[in-house]
Coordinates of C-alpha atoms in Angstrom, one line a residue:
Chain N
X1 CA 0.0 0.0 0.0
X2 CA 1.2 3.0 -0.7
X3 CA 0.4 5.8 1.6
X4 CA -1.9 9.1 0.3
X5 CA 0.2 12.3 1.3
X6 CA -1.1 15.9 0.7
X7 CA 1.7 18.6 0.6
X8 CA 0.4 22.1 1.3
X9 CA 2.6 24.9 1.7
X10 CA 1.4 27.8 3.6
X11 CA 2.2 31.1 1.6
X12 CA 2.1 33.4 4.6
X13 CA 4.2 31.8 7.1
X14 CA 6.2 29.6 4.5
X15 CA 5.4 26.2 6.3
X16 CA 4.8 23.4 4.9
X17 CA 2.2 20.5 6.0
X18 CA 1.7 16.6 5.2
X19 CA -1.8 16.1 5.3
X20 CA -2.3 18.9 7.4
X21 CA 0.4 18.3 9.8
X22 CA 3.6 20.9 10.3
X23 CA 6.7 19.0 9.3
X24 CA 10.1 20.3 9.4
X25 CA 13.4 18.7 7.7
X26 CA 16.4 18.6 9.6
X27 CA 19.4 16.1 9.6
X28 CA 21.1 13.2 11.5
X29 CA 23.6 15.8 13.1
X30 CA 20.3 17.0 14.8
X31 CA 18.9 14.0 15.4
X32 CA 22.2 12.7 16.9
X33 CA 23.1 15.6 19.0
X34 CA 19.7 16.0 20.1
X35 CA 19.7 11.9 21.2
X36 CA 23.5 12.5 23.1
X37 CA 21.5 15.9 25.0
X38 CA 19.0 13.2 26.1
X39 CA 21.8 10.6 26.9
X40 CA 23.6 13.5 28.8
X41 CA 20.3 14.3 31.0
X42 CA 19.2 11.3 31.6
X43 CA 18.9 12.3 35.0
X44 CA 16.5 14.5 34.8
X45 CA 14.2 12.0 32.5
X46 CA 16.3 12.8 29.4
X47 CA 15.7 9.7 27.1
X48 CA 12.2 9.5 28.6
X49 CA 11.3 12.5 27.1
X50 CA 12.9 12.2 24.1
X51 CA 10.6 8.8 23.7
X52 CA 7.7 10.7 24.7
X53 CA 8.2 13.3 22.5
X54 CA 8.0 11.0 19.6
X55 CA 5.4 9.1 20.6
X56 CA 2.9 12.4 21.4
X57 CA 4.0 14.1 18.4
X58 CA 3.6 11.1 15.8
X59 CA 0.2 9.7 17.0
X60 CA -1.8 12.3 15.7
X61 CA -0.7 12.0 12.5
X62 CA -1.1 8.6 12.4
X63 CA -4.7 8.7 14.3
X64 CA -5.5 11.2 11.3
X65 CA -5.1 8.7 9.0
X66 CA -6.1 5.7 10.3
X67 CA -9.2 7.9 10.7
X68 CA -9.9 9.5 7.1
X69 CA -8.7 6.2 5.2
X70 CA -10.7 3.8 7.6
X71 CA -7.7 1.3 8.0
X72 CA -8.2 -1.2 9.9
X73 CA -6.3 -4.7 11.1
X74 CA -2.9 -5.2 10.5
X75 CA -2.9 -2.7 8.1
X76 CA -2.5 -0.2 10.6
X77 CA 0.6 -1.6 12.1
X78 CA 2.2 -1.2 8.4
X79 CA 1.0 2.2 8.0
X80 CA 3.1 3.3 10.9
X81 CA 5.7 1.7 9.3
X82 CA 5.3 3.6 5.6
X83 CA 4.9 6.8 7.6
X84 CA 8.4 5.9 9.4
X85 CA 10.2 5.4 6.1
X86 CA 8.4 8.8 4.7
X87 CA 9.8 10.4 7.5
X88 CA 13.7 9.4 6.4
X89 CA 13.9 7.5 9.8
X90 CA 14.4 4.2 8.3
X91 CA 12.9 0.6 7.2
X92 CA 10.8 -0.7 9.8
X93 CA 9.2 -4.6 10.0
X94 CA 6.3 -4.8 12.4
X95 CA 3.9 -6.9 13.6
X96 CA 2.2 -7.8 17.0
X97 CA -1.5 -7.7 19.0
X98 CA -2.8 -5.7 21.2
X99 CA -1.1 -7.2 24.0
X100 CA 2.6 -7.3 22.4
X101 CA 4.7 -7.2 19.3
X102 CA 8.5 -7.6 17.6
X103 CA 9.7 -4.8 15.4
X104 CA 12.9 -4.5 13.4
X105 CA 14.9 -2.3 11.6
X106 CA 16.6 -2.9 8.8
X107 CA 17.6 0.7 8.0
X108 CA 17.6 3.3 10.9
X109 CA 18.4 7.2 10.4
X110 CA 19.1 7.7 14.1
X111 CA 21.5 5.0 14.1
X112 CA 23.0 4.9 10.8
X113 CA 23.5 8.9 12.2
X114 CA 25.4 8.3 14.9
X115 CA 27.3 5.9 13.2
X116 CA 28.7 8.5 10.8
X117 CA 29.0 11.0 13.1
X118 CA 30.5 8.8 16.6
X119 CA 31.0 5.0 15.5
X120 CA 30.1 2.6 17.5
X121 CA 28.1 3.0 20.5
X122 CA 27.9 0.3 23.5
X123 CA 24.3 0.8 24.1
X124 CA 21.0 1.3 22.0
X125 CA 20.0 4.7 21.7
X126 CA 16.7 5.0 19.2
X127 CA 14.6 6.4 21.8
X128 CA 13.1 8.3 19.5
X129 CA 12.1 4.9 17.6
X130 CA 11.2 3.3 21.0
X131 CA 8.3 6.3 20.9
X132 CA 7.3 5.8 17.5
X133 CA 6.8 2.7 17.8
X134 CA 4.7 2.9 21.2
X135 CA 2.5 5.5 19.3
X136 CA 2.1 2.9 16.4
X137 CA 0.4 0.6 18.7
X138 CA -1.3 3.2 20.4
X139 CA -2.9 4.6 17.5
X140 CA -3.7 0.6 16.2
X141 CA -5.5 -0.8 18.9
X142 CA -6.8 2.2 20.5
X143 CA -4.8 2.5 23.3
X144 CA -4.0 5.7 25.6
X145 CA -0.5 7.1 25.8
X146 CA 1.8 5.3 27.5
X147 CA 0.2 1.8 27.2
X148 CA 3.4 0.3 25.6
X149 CA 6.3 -0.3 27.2
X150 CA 9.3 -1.1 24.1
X151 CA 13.1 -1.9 24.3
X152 CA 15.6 -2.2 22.1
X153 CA 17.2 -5.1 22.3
X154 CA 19.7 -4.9 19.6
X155 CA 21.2 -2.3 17.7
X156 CA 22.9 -1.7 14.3
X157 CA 24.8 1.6 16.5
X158 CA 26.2 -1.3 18.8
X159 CA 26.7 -3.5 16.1
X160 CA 24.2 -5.3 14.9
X161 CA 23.0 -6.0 11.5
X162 CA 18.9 -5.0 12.5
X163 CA 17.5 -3.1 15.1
X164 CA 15.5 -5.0 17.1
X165 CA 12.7 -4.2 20.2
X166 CA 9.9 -6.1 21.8
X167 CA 6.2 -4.2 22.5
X168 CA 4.7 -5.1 25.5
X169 CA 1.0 -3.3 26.5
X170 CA 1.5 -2.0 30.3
X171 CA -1.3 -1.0 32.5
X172 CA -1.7 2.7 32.3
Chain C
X1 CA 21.6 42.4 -9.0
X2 CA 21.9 40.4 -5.5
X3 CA 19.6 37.3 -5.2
X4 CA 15.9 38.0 -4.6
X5 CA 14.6 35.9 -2.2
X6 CA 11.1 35.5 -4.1
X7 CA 13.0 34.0 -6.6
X8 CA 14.5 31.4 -4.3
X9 CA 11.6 30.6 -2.6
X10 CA 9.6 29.8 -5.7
X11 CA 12.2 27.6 -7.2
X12 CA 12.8 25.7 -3.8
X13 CA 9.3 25.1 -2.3
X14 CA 8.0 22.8 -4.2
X15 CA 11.6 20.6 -4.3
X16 CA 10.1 17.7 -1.7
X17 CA 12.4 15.0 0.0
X18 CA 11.8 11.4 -1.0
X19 CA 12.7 8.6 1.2
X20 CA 15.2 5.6 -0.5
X21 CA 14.2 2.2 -0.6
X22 CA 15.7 1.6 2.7
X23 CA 13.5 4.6 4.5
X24 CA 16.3 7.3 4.1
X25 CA 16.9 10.6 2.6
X26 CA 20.4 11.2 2.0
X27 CA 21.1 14.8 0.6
X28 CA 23.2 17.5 0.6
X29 CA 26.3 15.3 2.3
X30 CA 23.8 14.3 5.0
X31 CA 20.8 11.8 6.1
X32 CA 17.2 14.0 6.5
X33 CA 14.3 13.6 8.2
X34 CA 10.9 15.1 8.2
X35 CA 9.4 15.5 11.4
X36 CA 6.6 16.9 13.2
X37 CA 7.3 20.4 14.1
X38 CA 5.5 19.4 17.4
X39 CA 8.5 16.9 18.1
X40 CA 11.0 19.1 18.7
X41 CA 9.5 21.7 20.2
X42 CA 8.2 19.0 23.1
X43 CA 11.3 17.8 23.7
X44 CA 12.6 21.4 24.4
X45 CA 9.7 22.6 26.1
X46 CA 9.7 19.0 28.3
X47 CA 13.3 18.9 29.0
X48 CA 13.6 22.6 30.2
X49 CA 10.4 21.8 32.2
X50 CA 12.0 19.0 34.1
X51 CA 15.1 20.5 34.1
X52 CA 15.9 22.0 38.0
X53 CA 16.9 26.3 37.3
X54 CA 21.0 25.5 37.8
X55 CA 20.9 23.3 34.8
X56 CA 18.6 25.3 32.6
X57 CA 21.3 27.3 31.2
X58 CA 23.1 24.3 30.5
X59 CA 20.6 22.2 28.8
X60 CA 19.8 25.6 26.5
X61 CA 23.3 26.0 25.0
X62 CA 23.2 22.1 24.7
X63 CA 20.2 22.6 22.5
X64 CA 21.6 25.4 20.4
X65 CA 24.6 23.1 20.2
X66 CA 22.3 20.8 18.4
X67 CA 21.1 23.0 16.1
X68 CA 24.6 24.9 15.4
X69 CA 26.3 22.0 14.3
X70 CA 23.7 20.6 11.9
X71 CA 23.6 24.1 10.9
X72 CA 26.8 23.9 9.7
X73 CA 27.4 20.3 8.2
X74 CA 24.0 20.8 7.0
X75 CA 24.4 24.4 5.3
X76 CA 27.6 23.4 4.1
X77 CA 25.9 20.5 2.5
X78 CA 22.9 23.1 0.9
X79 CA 25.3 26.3 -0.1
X80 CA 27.3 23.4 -2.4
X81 CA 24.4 21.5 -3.4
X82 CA 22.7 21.4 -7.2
X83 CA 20.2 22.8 -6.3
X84 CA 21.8 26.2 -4.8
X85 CA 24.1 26.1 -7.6
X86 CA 21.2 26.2 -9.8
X87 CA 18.7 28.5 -8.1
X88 CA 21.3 30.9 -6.3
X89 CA 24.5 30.7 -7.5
X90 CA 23.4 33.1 -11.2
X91 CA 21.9 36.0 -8.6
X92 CA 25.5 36.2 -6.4
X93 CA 27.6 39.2 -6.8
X94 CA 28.2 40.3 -3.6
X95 CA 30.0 37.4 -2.7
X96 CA 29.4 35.7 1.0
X97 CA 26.9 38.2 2.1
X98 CA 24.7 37.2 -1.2
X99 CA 25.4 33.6 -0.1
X100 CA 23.7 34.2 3.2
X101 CA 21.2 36.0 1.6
X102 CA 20.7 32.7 -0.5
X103 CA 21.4 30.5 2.8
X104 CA 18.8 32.1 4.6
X105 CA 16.0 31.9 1.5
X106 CA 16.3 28.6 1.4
X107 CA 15.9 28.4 5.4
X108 CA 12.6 30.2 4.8
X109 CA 11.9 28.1 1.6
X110 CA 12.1 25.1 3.8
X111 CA 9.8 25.9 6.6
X112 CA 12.4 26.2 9.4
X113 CA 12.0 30.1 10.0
X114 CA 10.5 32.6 8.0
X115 CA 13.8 34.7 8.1
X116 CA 16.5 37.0 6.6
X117 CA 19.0 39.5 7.2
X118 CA 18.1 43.0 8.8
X119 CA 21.6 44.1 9.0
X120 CA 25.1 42.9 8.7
X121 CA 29.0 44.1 9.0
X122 CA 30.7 42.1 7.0
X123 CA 33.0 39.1 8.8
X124 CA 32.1 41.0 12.2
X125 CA 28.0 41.3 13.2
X126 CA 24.8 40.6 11.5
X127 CA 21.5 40.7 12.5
X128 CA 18.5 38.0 11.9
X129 CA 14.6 38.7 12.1
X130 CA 12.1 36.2 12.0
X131 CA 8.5 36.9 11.6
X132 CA 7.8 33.5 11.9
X133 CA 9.6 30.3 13.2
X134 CA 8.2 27.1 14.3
X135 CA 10.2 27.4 17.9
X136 CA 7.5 30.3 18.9
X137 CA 4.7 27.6 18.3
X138 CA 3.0 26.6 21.7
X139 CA 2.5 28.9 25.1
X140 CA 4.0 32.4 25.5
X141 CA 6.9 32.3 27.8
X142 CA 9.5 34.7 29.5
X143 CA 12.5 32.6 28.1
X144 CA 13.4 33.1 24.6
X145 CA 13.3 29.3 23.2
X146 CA 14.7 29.8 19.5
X147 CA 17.5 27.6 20.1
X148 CA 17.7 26.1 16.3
X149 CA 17.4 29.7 14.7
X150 CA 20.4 30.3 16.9
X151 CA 22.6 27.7 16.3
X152 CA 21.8 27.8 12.8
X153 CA 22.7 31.2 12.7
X154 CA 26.1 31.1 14.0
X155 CA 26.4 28.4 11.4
X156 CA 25.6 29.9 8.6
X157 CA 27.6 32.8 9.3
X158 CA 30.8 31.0 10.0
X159 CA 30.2 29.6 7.1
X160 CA 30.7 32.7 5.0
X161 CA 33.1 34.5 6.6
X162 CA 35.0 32.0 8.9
X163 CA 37.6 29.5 7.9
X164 CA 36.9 27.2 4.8
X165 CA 34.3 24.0 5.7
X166 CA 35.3 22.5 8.0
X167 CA 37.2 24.3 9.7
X168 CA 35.4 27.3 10.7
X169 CA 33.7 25.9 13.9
X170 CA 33.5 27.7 17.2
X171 CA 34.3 31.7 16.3
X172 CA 30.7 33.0 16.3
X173 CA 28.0 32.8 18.4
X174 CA 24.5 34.2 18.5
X175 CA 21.9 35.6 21.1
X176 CA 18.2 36.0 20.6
X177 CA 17.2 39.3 21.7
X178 CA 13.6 39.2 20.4
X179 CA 11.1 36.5 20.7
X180 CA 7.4 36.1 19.1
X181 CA 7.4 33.4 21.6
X182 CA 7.7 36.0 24.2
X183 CA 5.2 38.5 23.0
X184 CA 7.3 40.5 20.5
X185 CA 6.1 41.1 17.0
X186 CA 9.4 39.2 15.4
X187 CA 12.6 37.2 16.5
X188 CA 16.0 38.7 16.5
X189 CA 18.9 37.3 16.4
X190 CA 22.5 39.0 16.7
X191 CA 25.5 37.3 15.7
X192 CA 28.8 38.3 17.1
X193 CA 32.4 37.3 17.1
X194 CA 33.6 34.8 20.0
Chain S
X1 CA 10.7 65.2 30.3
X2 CA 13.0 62.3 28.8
X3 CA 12.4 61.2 25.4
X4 CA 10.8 57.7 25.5
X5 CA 13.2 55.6 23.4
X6 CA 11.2 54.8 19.9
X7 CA 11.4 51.5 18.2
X8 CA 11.3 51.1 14.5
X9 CA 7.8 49.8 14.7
X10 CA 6.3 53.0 16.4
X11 CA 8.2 54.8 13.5
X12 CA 6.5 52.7 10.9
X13 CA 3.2 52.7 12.5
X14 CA 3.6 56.6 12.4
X15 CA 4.3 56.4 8.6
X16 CA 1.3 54.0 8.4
X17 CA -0.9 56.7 10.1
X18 CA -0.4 59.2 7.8
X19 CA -3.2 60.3 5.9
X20 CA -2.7 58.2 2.3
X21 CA -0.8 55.6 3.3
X22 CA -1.8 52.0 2.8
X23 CA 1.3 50.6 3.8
X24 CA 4.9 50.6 4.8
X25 CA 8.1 48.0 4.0
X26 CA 11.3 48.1 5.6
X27 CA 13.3 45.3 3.1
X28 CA 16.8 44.3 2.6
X29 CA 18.3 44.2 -1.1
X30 CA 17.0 40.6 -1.3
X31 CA 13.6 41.7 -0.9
X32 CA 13.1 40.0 2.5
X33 CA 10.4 41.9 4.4
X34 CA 12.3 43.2 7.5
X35 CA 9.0 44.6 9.0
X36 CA 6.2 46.5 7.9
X37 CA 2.7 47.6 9.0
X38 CA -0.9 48.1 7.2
X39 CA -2.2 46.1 4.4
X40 CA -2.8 46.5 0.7
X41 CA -5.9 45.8 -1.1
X42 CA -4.5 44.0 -3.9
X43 CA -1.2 42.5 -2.7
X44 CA 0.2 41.0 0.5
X45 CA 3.3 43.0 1.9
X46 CA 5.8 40.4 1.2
X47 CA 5.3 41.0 -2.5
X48 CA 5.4 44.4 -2.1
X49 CA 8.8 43.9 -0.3
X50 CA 10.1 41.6 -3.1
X51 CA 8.8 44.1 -5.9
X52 CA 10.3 47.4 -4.5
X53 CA 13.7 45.7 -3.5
X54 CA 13.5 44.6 -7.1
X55 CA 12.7 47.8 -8.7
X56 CA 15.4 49.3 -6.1
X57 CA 18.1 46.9 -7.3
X58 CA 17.4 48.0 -11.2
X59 CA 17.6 51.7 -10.2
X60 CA 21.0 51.4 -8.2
X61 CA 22.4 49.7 -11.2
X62 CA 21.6 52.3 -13.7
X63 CA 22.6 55.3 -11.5
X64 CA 25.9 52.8 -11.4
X65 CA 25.8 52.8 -15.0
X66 CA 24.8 56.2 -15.6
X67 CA 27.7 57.4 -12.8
X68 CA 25.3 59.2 -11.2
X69 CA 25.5 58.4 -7.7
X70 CA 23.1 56.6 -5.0
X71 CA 19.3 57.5 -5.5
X72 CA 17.5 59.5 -2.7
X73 CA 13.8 58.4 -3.1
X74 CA 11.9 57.1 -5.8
X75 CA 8.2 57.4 -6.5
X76 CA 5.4 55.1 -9.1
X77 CA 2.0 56.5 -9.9
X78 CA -0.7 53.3 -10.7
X79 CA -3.9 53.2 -11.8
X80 CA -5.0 52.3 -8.1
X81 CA -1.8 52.8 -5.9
X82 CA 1.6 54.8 -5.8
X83 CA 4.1 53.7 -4.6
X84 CA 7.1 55.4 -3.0
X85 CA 11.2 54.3 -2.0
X86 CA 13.8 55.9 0.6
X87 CA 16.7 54.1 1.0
X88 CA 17.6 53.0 4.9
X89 CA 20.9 52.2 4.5
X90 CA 21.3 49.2 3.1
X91 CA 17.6 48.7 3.5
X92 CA 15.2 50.6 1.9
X93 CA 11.6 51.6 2.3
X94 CA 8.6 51.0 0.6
X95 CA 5.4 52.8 1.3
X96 CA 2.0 52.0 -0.6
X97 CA -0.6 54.8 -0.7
X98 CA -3.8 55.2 -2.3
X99 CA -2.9 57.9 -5.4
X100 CA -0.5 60.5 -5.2
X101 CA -3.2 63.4 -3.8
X102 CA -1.4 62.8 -0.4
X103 CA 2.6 62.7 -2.3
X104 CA 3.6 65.9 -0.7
X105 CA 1.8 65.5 2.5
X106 CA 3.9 62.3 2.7
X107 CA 6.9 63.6 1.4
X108 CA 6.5 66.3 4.0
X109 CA 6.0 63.9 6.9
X110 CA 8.5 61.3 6.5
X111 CA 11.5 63.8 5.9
X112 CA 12.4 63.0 10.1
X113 CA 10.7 60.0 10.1
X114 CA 12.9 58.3 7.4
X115 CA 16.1 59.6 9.0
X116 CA 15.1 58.6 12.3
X117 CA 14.1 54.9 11.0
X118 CA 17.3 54.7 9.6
X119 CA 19.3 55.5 12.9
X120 CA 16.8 53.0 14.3
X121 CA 18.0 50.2 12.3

């Protein structure tokens, strides 16, 4: 399936919108810096928010059109996957329930990113993928926030030829 | 002639990233992504939420950090690309300060700020105004939150009047003295020496 | 009784109130709309801003040309609109008025203004 994507641009303020929804380009220095500033204050809920972040900000856009296309099933699962690869951040394999599900990447911008700017890293650190793919599940089986709780277990960053997390719902 | 931003803006808005087959966007030296606006400015506004008021200051310059250095890998990446050459290049002849004319088009062509140069002295100082950026999205505040403008400004301007790419890193940096996001009509943005 | 400092937006809001005047444009040589304030009925201000740094850039070139110097102000009669240029240092402004009934009123009442706009920015 191929997904149905509606650029506007918005003469006054020069912004430009996929299916209604502001969308900015930026690049894996960004990304990567912006991952290391959550690494760096993890402390004070750092990564956390970073997943967050992606997860809040995502949904929407993927409740939007789940919504106007009426997809339903498993379809839904690969739509968050299409909108993944639309947004540059990689090529994504999902599947799962409501109650739990696998996803790997085969291409990932955040790690492929760090990789050309740092190496190697020790430990996974697409928490912005662990977000996106929390508000995939979300948005597919009608979940509130939060109700997913996904870890990377392997990384291409530390290694590893995929990406790799598990989904598990969580009481909210 | 210098180069007319109209012109720039027309040629370059309707120039729309594609993903590879493996989900990726390389151009312009680097990987892209298209995001929500509403991503990064929750991460800012989260993170300086939770952050306790002795690391605030920190965490802000770590943000503009972010932005500063993709400004300049990035713009490096744009001012040599095809496209520039082809859209920008032909209307240059004042040299860098034309480039950053051009730099800062396509920055507005692109949707990250609607911005451009109110003033500049050559190598030394120049000044930005936004009328519109997506940073100033969300609640007012009393802290002026335009941390990728900033970065990116120091970035672009090192990259026309520092060292040659890439070696010009770390001589300017840049302070937002205006903020839509803090009730003023615009941003501004001054960029002075280190 | 101090002077209350004056931004560049009181200045062009005065310029705006004059009697005639549609609207104002401070834009750089790239025609990038540095600020303005009113409206015009048949354009939007960042046109106007791209068209008078336009016209501004083909004027400078043939005083170049012509050896002539820098030009001081210059001033379009339309059908429906006239259209006036100071330069602001590098900058220049634009203002958009009705018809040019109100030219020397306006001429007239931005002498100090332009001057003082130009120290402003």
């Amino acid at each position: 399936m191929t997904l149905e994507i509606k650029h506007t641009f918005d003469e006054k303020n020069f912004r430009h919108y996929l299916n209604g929804f502001n969308m900015v380009l930026h690049c894996h220095h960004y990304m990567s810096l912006t991952t290391k500033l959550a690494i760096d204050f993890d402390d004070i809920g750092g990564t956390r928010i970073l997943s967050e972040s992606a997860e809040d900000s995502v949904r929407p856009l993927l409740e939007d059109y789940i919504r106007n296309h009426k997809i339903s099933g498993d379809e839904r699962l690969r739509i968050g996957a299409e909108f993944y690869s639309l947004m540059g951040m990689g090529k994504m394999e999902i599947s799962g329930n409501a109650g739990a599900g696998n996803v790997k990447l085969q291409k990932s911008h955040v790690d492929s990113g760090w990789l050309k700017k740092w190496g190697n890293h020790d430990n996974p650190v697409n928490y912005f993928t662990r977000g996106y793919i929390a508000a995939v599940f979300g948005a597919s089986f009608d979940k509130p926030a939060r109700s997913y709780r996904v870890t990377e277990n392997e990384a291409i960053v530390a290694g590893a030829n995929t990406s790799s997390f598990t989904v598990e719902m969580v009481q909210v | 002639m210098t180069v007319m931003r109209d012109k720039v803006v027309k040629d370059l808005v309707d120039i729309t990233v594609k993903s590879d087959q493996d989900g990726l966007i390389p151009n312009f030296n680097v990987l892209v992504n298209q995001l929500p606006t509403t991503f990064w400015n929750s991460f800012a506004e989260r993170m300086l939420a939770a952050a306790p008021p002795e690391r605030r200051e920190a965490l802000e310059k770590a943000l503009v950090q972010c932005a500063y250095e993709c400004g300049y890998h990035t713009g490096y990446g744009i001012i040599t690309s095809e496209e520039f050459k082809a859209v920008v290049m032909p209307m240059v002849t004042e040299g860098a300060k034309d480039v950053l004319r051009g730099a800062y088009a396509v920055f507005t062509a692109w949707g990250w700020a609607k911005s451009g140069i109110m003033q500049i002295h050559e190598g030394e100082r120049m000044t930005i105004r936004a009328s519109d950026y997506y940073e100033a999205d969300g609640s007012k505040s009393d802290r002026k939150r335009a941390y990728m403008v900033r970065g990116i400004s120091a970035a672009f301007f090192e990259l026309a009047y520092s060292d040659p790419y890439p070696n010009g890193m770390n001589k300017f940096r840049c302070e937002q003295t205006k903020g839509i996001e803090c009730g003023d009509a615009f941003g501004e943005f001054v960029v002075t020496k280190m | 009784m101090a002077d209350i400092a004056r931004s560049s937006t009181d200045i062009l809001k005065e310029i705006s109130g004059i009697k005639g005047v549609n609207a104002v444009v401070v834009v750089g040589r790239d025609g990038f709309v540095i600020e303005s304030n009113g409206h015009m009925a048949n354009s939007n201000l960042d046109m106007l801003g791209a068209a008078v740094a336009s016209a501004i850039n083909g004027i400078s070139e043939m005083g170049k040309e012509l050896s002539v110097g820098t030009y001081s102000d210059l001033f379009v009669n339309y059908k429906q609109a006239m259209i006036m240029c100071f330069p602001v240092g590098d900058a220049i402004c634009g203002i958009a008025g009705e018809d040019s009934s109100t030219l020397g009123l306006i001429r007239h009442k931005t002498q100090k203004l332009i001057p003082e706009l130009e120290r402003l920015l």
